[in-house]
PDB file of C-alpha atoms and ligand atoms in Angstrom:
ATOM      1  CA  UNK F 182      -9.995  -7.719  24.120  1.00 45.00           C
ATOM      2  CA  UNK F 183      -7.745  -4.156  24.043  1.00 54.00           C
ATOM      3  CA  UNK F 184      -7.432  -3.472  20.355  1.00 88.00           C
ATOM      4  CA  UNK F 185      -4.668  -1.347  19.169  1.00 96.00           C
ATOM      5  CA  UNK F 186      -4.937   1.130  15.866  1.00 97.00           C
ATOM      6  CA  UNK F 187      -4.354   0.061  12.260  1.00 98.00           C
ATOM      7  CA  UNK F 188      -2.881   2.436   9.471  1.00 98.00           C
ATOM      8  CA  UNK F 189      -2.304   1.754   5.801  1.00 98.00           C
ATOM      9  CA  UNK F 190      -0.142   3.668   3.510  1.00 98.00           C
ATOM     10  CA  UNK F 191      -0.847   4.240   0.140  1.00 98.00           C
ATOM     11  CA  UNK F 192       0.080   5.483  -3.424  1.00 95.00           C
ATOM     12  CA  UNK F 193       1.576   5.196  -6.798  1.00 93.00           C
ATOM     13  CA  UNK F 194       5.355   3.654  -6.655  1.00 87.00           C
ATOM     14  CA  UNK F 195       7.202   6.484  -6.111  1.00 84.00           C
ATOM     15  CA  UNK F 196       4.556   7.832  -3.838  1.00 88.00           C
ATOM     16  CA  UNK F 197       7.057   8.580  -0.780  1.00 90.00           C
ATOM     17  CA  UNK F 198       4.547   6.016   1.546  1.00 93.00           C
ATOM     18  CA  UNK F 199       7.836   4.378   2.313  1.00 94.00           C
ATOM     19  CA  UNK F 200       9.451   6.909   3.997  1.00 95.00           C
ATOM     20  CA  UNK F 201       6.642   8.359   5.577  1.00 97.00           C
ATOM     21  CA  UNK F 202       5.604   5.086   7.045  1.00 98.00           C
ATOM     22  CA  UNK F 203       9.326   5.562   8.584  1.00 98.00           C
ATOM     23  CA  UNK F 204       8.933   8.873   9.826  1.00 98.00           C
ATOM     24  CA  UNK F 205       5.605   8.093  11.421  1.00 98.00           C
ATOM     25  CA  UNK F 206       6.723   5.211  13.180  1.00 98.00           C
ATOM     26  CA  UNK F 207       9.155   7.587  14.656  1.00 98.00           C
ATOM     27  CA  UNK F 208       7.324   9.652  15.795  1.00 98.00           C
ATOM     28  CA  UNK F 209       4.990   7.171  17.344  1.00 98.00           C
ATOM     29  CA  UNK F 210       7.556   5.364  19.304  1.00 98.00           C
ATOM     30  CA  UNK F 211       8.986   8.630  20.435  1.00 98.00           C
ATOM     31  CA  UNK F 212       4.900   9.042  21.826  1.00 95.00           C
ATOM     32  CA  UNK F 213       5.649   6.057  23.484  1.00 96.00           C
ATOM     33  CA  UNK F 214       3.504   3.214  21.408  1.00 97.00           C
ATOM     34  CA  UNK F 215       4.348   0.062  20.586  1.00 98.00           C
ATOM     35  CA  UNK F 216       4.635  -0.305  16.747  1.00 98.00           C
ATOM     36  CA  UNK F 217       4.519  -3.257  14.627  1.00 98.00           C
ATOM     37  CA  UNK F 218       5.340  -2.277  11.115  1.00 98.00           C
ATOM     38  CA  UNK F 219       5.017  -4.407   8.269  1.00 98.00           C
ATOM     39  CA  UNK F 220       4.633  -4.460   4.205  1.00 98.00           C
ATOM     40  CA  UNK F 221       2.340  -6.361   1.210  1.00 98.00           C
ATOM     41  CA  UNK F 222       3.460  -8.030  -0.537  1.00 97.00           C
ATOM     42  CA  UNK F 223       5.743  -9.523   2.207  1.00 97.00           C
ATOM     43  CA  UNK F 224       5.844  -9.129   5.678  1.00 95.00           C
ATOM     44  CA  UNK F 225       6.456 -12.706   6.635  1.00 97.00           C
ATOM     45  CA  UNK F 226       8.258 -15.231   5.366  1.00 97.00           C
ATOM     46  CA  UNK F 227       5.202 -16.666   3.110  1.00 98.00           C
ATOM     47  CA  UNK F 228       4.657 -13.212   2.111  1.00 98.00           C
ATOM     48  CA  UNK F 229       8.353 -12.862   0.985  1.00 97.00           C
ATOM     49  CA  UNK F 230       7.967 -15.643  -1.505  1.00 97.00           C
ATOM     50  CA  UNK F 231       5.128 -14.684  -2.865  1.00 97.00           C
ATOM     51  CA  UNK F 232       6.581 -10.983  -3.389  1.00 97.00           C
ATOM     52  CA  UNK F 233       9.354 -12.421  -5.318  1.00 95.00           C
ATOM     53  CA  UNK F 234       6.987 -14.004  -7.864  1.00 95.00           C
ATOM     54  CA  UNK F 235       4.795 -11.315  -8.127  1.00 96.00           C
ATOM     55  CA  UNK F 236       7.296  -8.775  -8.458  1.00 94.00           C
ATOM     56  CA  UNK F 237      10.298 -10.442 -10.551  1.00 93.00           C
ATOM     57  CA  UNK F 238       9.922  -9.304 -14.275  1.00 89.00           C
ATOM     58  CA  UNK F 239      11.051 -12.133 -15.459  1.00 91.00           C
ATOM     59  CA  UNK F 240       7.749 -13.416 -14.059  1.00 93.00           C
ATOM     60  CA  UNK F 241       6.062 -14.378 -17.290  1.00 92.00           C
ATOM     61  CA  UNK F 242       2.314 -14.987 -18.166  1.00 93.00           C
ATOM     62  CA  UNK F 243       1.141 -14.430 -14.581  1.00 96.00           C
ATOM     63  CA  UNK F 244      -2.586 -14.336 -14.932  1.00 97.00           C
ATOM     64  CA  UNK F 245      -4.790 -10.965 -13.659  1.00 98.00           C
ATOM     65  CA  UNK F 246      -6.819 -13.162 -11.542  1.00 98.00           C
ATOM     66  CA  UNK F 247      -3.725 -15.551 -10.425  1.00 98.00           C
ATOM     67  CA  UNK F 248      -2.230 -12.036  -9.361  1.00 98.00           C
ATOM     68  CA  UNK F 249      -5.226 -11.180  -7.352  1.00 98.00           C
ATOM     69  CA  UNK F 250      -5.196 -14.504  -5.689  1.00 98.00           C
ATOM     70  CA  UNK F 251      -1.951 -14.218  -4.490  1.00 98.00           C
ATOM     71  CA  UNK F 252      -2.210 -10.660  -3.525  1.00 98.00           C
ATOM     72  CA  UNK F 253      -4.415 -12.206  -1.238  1.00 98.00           C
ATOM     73  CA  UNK F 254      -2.867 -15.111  -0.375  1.00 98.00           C
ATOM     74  CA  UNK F 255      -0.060 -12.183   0.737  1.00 98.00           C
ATOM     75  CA  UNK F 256      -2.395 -10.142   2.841  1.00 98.00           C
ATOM     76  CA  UNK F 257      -4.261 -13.303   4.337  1.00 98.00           C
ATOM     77  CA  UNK F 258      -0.539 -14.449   6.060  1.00 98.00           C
ATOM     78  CA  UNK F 259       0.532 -11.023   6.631  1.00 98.00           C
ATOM     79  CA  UNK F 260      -3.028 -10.680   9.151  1.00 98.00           C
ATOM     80  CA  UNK F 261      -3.144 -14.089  10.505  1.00 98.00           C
ATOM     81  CA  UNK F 262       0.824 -13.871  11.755  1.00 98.00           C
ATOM     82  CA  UNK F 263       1.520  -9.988  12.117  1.00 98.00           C
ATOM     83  CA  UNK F 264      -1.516  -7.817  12.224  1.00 98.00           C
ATOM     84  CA  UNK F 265      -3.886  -9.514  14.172  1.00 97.00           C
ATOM     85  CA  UNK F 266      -1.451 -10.307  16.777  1.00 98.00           C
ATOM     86  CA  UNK F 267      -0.296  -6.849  17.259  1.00 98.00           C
ATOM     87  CA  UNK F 268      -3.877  -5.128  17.394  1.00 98.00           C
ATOM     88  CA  UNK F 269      -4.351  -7.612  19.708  1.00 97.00           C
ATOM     89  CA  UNK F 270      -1.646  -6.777  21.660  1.00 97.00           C
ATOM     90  CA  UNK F 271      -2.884  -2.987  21.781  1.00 97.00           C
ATOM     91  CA  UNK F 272      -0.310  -2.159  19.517  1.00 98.00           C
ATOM     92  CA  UNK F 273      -0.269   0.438  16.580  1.00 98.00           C
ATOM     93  CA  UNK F 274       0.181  -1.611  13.431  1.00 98.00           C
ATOM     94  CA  UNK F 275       1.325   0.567  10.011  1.00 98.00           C
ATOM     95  CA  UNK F 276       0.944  -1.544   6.991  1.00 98.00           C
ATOM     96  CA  UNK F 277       2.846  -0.188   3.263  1.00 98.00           C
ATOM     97  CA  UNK F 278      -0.064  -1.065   1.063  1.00 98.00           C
ATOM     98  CA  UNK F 279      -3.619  -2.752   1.791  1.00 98.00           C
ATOM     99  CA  UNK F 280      -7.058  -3.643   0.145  1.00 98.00           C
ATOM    100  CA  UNK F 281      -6.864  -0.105  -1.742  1.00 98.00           C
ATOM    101  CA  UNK F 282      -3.629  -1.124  -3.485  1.00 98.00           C
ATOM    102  CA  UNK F 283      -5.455  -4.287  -4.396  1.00 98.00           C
ATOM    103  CA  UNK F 284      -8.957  -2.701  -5.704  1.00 98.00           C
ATOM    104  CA  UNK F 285      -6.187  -0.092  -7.259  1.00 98.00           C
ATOM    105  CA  UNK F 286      -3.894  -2.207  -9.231  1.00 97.00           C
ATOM    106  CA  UNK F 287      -5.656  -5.178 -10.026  1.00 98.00           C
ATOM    107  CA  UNK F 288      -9.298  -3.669  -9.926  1.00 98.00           C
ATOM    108  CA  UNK F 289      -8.392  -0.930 -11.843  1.00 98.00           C
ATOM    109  CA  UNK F 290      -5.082  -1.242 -13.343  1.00 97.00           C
ATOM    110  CA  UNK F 291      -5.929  -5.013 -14.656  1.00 98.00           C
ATOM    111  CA  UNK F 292      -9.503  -3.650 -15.114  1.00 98.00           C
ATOM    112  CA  UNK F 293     -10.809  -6.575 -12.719  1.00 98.00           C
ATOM    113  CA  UNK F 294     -13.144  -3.888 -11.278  1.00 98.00           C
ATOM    114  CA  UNK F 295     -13.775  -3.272  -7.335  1.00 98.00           C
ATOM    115  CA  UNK F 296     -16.426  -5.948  -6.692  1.00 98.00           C
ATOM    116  CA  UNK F 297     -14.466  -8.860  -7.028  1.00 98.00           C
ATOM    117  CA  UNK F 298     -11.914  -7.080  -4.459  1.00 98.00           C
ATOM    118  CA  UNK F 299     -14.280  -6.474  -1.639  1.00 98.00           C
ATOM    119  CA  UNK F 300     -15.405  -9.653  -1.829  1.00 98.00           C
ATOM    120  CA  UNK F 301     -12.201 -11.475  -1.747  1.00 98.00           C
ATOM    121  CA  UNK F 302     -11.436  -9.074   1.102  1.00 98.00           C
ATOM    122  CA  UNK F 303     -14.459  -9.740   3.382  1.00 98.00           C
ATOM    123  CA  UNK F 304     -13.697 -13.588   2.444  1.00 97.00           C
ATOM    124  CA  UNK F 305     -10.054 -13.785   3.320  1.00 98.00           C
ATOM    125  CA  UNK F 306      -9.033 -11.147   5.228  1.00 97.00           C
ATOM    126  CA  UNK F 307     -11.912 -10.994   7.934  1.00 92.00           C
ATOM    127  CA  UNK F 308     -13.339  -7.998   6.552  1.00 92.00           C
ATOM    128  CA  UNK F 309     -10.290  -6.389   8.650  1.00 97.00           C
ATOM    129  CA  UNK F 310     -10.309  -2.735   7.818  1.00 98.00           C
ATOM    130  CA  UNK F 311      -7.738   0.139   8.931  1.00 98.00           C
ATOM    131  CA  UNK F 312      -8.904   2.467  11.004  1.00 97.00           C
ATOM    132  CA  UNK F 313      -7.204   4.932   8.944  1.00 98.00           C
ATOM    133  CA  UNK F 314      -5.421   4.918   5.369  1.00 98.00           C
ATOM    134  CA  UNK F 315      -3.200   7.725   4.284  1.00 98.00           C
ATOM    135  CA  UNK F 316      -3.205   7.634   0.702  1.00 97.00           C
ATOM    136  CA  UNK F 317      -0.261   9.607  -0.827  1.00 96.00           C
ATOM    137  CA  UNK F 318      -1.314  10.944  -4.390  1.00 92.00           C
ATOM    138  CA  UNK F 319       0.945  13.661  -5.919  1.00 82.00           C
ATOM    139  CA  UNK F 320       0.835  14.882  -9.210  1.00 81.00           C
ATOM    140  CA  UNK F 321       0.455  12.260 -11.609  1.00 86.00           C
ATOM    141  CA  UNK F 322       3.624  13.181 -13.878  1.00 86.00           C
ATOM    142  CA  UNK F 323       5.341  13.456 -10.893  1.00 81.00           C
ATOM    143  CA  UNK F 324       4.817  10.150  -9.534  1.00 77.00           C
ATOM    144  CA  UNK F 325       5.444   8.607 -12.571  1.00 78.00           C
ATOM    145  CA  UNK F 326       8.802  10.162 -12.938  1.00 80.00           C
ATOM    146  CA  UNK F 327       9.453   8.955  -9.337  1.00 76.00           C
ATOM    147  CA  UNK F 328       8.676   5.575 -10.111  1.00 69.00           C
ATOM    148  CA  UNK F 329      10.933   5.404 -12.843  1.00 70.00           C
ATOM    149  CA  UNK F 330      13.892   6.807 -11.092  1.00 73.00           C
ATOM    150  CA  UNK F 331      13.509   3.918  -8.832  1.00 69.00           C
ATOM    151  CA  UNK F 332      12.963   1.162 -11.451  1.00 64.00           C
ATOM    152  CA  UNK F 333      16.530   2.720 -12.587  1.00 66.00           C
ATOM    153  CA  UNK F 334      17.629   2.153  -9.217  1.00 62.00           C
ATOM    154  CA  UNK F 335      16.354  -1.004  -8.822  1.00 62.00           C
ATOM    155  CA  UNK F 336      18.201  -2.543 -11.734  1.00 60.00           C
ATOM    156  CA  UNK F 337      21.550  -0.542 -10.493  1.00 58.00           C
ATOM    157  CA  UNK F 338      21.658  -2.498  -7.403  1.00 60.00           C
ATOM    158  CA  UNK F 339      20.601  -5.961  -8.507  1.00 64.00           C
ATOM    159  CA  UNK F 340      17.245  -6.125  -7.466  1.00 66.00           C
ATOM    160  CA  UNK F 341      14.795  -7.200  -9.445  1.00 75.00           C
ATOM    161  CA  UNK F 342      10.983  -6.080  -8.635  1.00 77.00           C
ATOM    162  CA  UNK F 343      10.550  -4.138 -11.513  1.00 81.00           C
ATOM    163  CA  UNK F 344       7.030  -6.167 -12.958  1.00 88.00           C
ATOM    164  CA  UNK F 345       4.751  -3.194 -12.233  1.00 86.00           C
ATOM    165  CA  UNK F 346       6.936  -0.317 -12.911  1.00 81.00           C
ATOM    166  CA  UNK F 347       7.280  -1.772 -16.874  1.00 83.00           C
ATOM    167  CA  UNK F 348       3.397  -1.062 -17.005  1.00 88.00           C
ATOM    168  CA  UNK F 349       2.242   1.611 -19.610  1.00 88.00           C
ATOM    169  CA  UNK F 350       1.195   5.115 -18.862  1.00 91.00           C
ATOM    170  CA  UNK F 351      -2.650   4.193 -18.953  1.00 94.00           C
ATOM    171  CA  UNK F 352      -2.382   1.247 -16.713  1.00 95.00           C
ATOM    172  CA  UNK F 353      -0.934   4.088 -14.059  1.00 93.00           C
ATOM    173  CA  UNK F 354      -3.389   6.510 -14.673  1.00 95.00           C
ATOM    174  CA  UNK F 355      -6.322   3.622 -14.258  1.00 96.00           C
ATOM    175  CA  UNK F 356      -4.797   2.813 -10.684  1.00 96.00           C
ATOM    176  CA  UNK F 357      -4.661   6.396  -9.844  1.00 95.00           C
ATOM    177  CA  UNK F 358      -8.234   6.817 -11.119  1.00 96.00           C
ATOM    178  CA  UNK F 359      -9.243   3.937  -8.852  1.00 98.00           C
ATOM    179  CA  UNK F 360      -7.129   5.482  -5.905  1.00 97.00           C
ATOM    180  CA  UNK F 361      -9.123   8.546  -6.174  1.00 96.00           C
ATOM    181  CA  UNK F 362     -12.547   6.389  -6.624  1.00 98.00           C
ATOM    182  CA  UNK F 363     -11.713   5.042  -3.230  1.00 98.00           C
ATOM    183  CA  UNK F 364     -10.864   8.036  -1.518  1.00 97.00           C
ATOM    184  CA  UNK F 365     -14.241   9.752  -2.266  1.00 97.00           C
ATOM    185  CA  UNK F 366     -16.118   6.560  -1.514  1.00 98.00           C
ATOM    186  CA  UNK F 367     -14.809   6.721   1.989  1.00 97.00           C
ATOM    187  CA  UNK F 368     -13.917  10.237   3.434  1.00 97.00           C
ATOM    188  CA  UNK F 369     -14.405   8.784   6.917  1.00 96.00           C
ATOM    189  CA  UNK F 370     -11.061   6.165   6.666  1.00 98.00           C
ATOM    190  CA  UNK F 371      -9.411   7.560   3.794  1.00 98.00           C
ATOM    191  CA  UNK F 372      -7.019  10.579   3.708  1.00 97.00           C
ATOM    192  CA  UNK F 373      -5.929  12.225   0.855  1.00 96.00           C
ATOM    193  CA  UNK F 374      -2.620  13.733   0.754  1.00 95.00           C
ATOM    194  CA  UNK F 375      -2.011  15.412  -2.547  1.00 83.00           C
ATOM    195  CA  UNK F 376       0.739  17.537  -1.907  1.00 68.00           C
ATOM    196  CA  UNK F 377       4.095  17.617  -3.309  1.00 81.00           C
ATOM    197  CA  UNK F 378       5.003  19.683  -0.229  1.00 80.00           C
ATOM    198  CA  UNK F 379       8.699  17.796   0.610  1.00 90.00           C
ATOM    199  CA  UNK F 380       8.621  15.253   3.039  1.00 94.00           C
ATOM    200  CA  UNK F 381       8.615  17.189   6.350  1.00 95.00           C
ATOM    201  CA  UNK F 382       5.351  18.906   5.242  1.00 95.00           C
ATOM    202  CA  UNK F 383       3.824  15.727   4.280  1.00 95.00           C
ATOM    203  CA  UNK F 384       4.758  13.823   7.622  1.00 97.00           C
ATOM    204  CA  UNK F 385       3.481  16.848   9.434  1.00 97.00           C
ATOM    205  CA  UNK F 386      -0.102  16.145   7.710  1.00 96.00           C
ATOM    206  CA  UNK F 387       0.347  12.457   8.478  1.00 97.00           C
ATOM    207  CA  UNK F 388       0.843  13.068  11.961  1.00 98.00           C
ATOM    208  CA  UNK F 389      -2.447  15.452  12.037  1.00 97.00           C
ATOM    209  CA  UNK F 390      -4.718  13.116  10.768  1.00 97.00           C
ATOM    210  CA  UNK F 391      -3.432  10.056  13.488  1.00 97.00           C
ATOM    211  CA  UNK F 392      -3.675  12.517  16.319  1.00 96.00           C
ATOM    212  CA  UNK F 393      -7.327  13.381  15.280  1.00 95.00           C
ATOM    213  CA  UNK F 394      -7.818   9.969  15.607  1.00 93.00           C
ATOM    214  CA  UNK F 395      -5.909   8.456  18.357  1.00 87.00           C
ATOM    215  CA  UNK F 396      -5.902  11.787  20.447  1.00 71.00           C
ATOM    216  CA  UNK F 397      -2.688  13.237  22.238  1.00 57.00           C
TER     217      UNK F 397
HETATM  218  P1  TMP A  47       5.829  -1.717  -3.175  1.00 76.68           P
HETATM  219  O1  TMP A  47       6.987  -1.470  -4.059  1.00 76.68           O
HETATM  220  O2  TMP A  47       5.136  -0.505  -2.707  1.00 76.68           O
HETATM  221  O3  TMP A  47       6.159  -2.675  -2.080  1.00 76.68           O
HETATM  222  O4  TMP A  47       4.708  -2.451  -4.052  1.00 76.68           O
HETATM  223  C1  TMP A  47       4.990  -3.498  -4.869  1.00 76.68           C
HETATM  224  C2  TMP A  47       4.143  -3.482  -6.128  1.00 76.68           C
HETATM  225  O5  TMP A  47       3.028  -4.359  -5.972  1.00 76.68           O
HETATM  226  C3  TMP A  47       3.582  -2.134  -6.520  1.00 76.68           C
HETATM  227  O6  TMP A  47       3.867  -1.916  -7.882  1.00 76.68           O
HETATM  228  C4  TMP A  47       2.097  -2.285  -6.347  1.00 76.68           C
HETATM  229  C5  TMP A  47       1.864  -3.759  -6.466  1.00 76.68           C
HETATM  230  N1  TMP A  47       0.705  -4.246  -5.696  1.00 76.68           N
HETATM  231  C6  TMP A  47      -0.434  -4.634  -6.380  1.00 76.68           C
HETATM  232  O7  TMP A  47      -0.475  -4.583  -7.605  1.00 76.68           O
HETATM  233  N2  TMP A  47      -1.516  -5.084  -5.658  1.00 76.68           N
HETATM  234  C7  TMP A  47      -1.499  -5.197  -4.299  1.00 76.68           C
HETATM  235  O8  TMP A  47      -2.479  -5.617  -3.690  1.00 76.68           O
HETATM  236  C8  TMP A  47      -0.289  -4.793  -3.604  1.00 76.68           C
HETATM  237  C9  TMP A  47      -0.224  -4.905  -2.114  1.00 76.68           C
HETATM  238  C10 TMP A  47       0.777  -4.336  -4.336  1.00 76.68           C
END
């Protein structure tokens, strides 16, 4: 069965993985390849409910582990009806978060811890790994900054997914930790893109590391 290639973006809110998963996609389809883009939380309809609960502040009492469980509950729809499809189709699929955000946020930020992660991943989601994850990690002041700009944002136009972005300082610097943890775990899948270089620098790195690995 032709495979396609999978990609994963990654980072702090405020990272800039949103517009680079944009500018990549681009750039692909200008290449010529069919790409199926798609986000967690959300992604399909399933996954759109279960964004709004996870991501409404005026979610209340949501458990750690009830907010792992649907994290994967997200990710297991998102596979079944968009991602396995399109590798299956021989497409290339970019997804905005992953397993890292999970193992990040919950597994660090919540302080779950990484094991419980991998093994809900390699129970519900196949054990389906991207063949590469671009993991945007700026300066950690910087991010932060971004990510509050946007909460500001957020509440300016009406929209309300602002849970995360009222966490503390320390809970941020535990998912960065954790990002970081990853990223020297697995040089092989994992690149690290630390640089606050502006956005045509970074998508010029971004497109580097998928040629090494698709070949043009
Ligand atoms: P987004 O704004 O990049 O779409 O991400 C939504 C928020 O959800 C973001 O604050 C990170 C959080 N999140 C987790 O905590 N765990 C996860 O597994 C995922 C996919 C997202």
């Amino acid at each position: 069965m032709a495979r396609g290639f999978f990609v994963t973006f990654e980072g702090l809110d405020g990272s800039g993985k949103s517009t680079q998963l944009r500018k990549l996609a681009q750039w692909l389809t200008a290449q010529g390849k069919q790409v199926t883009a798609t986000r967690q939380p959300g992604g399909t309809r399933i996954g759109d409910r279960i964004r709004e609960l996870l991501l409404d502040s005026r979610t209340e009492n949501l458990a750690a582990r009830t907010e792992l469980g649907l994290m994967f509950s997200d990710r297991a729809q998102c596979i079944a009806e968009v991602i396995r499809p399109a590798l299956e189709r021989g497409e290339v699929v970019l997804c905005d978060r992953y397993t890292d955000s999970t193992e990040a946020y919950q597994g660090g930020g919540r302080q779950l811890g990484s094991e419980i992660v991998l093994e809900l991943h390699r129970a519900l989601c196949e054990n389906l790994w991207p063949d590469l994850t671009i993991l945007l990690l700026p300066d950690f002041e910087r991010s932060l900054e971004r990510a509050r700009n946007r909460n500001a944002r957020n509440v300016h136009n009406g929209r309300d997914e602002n849970r995360f972005e009222q966490e503390d300082e320390r809970f941020y610097r535990r998912v960065y930790d954790k990002y970081r943890e990853i990223a020297a775990r697995e040089p092989g899948r994992v690149v690290m893109i630390e640089s606050d270089a502006g956005i045509e620098e970074v998508h010029r790195r971004v497109v580097e590391a998928v040629k090494a690995r698709i070949g043009h």
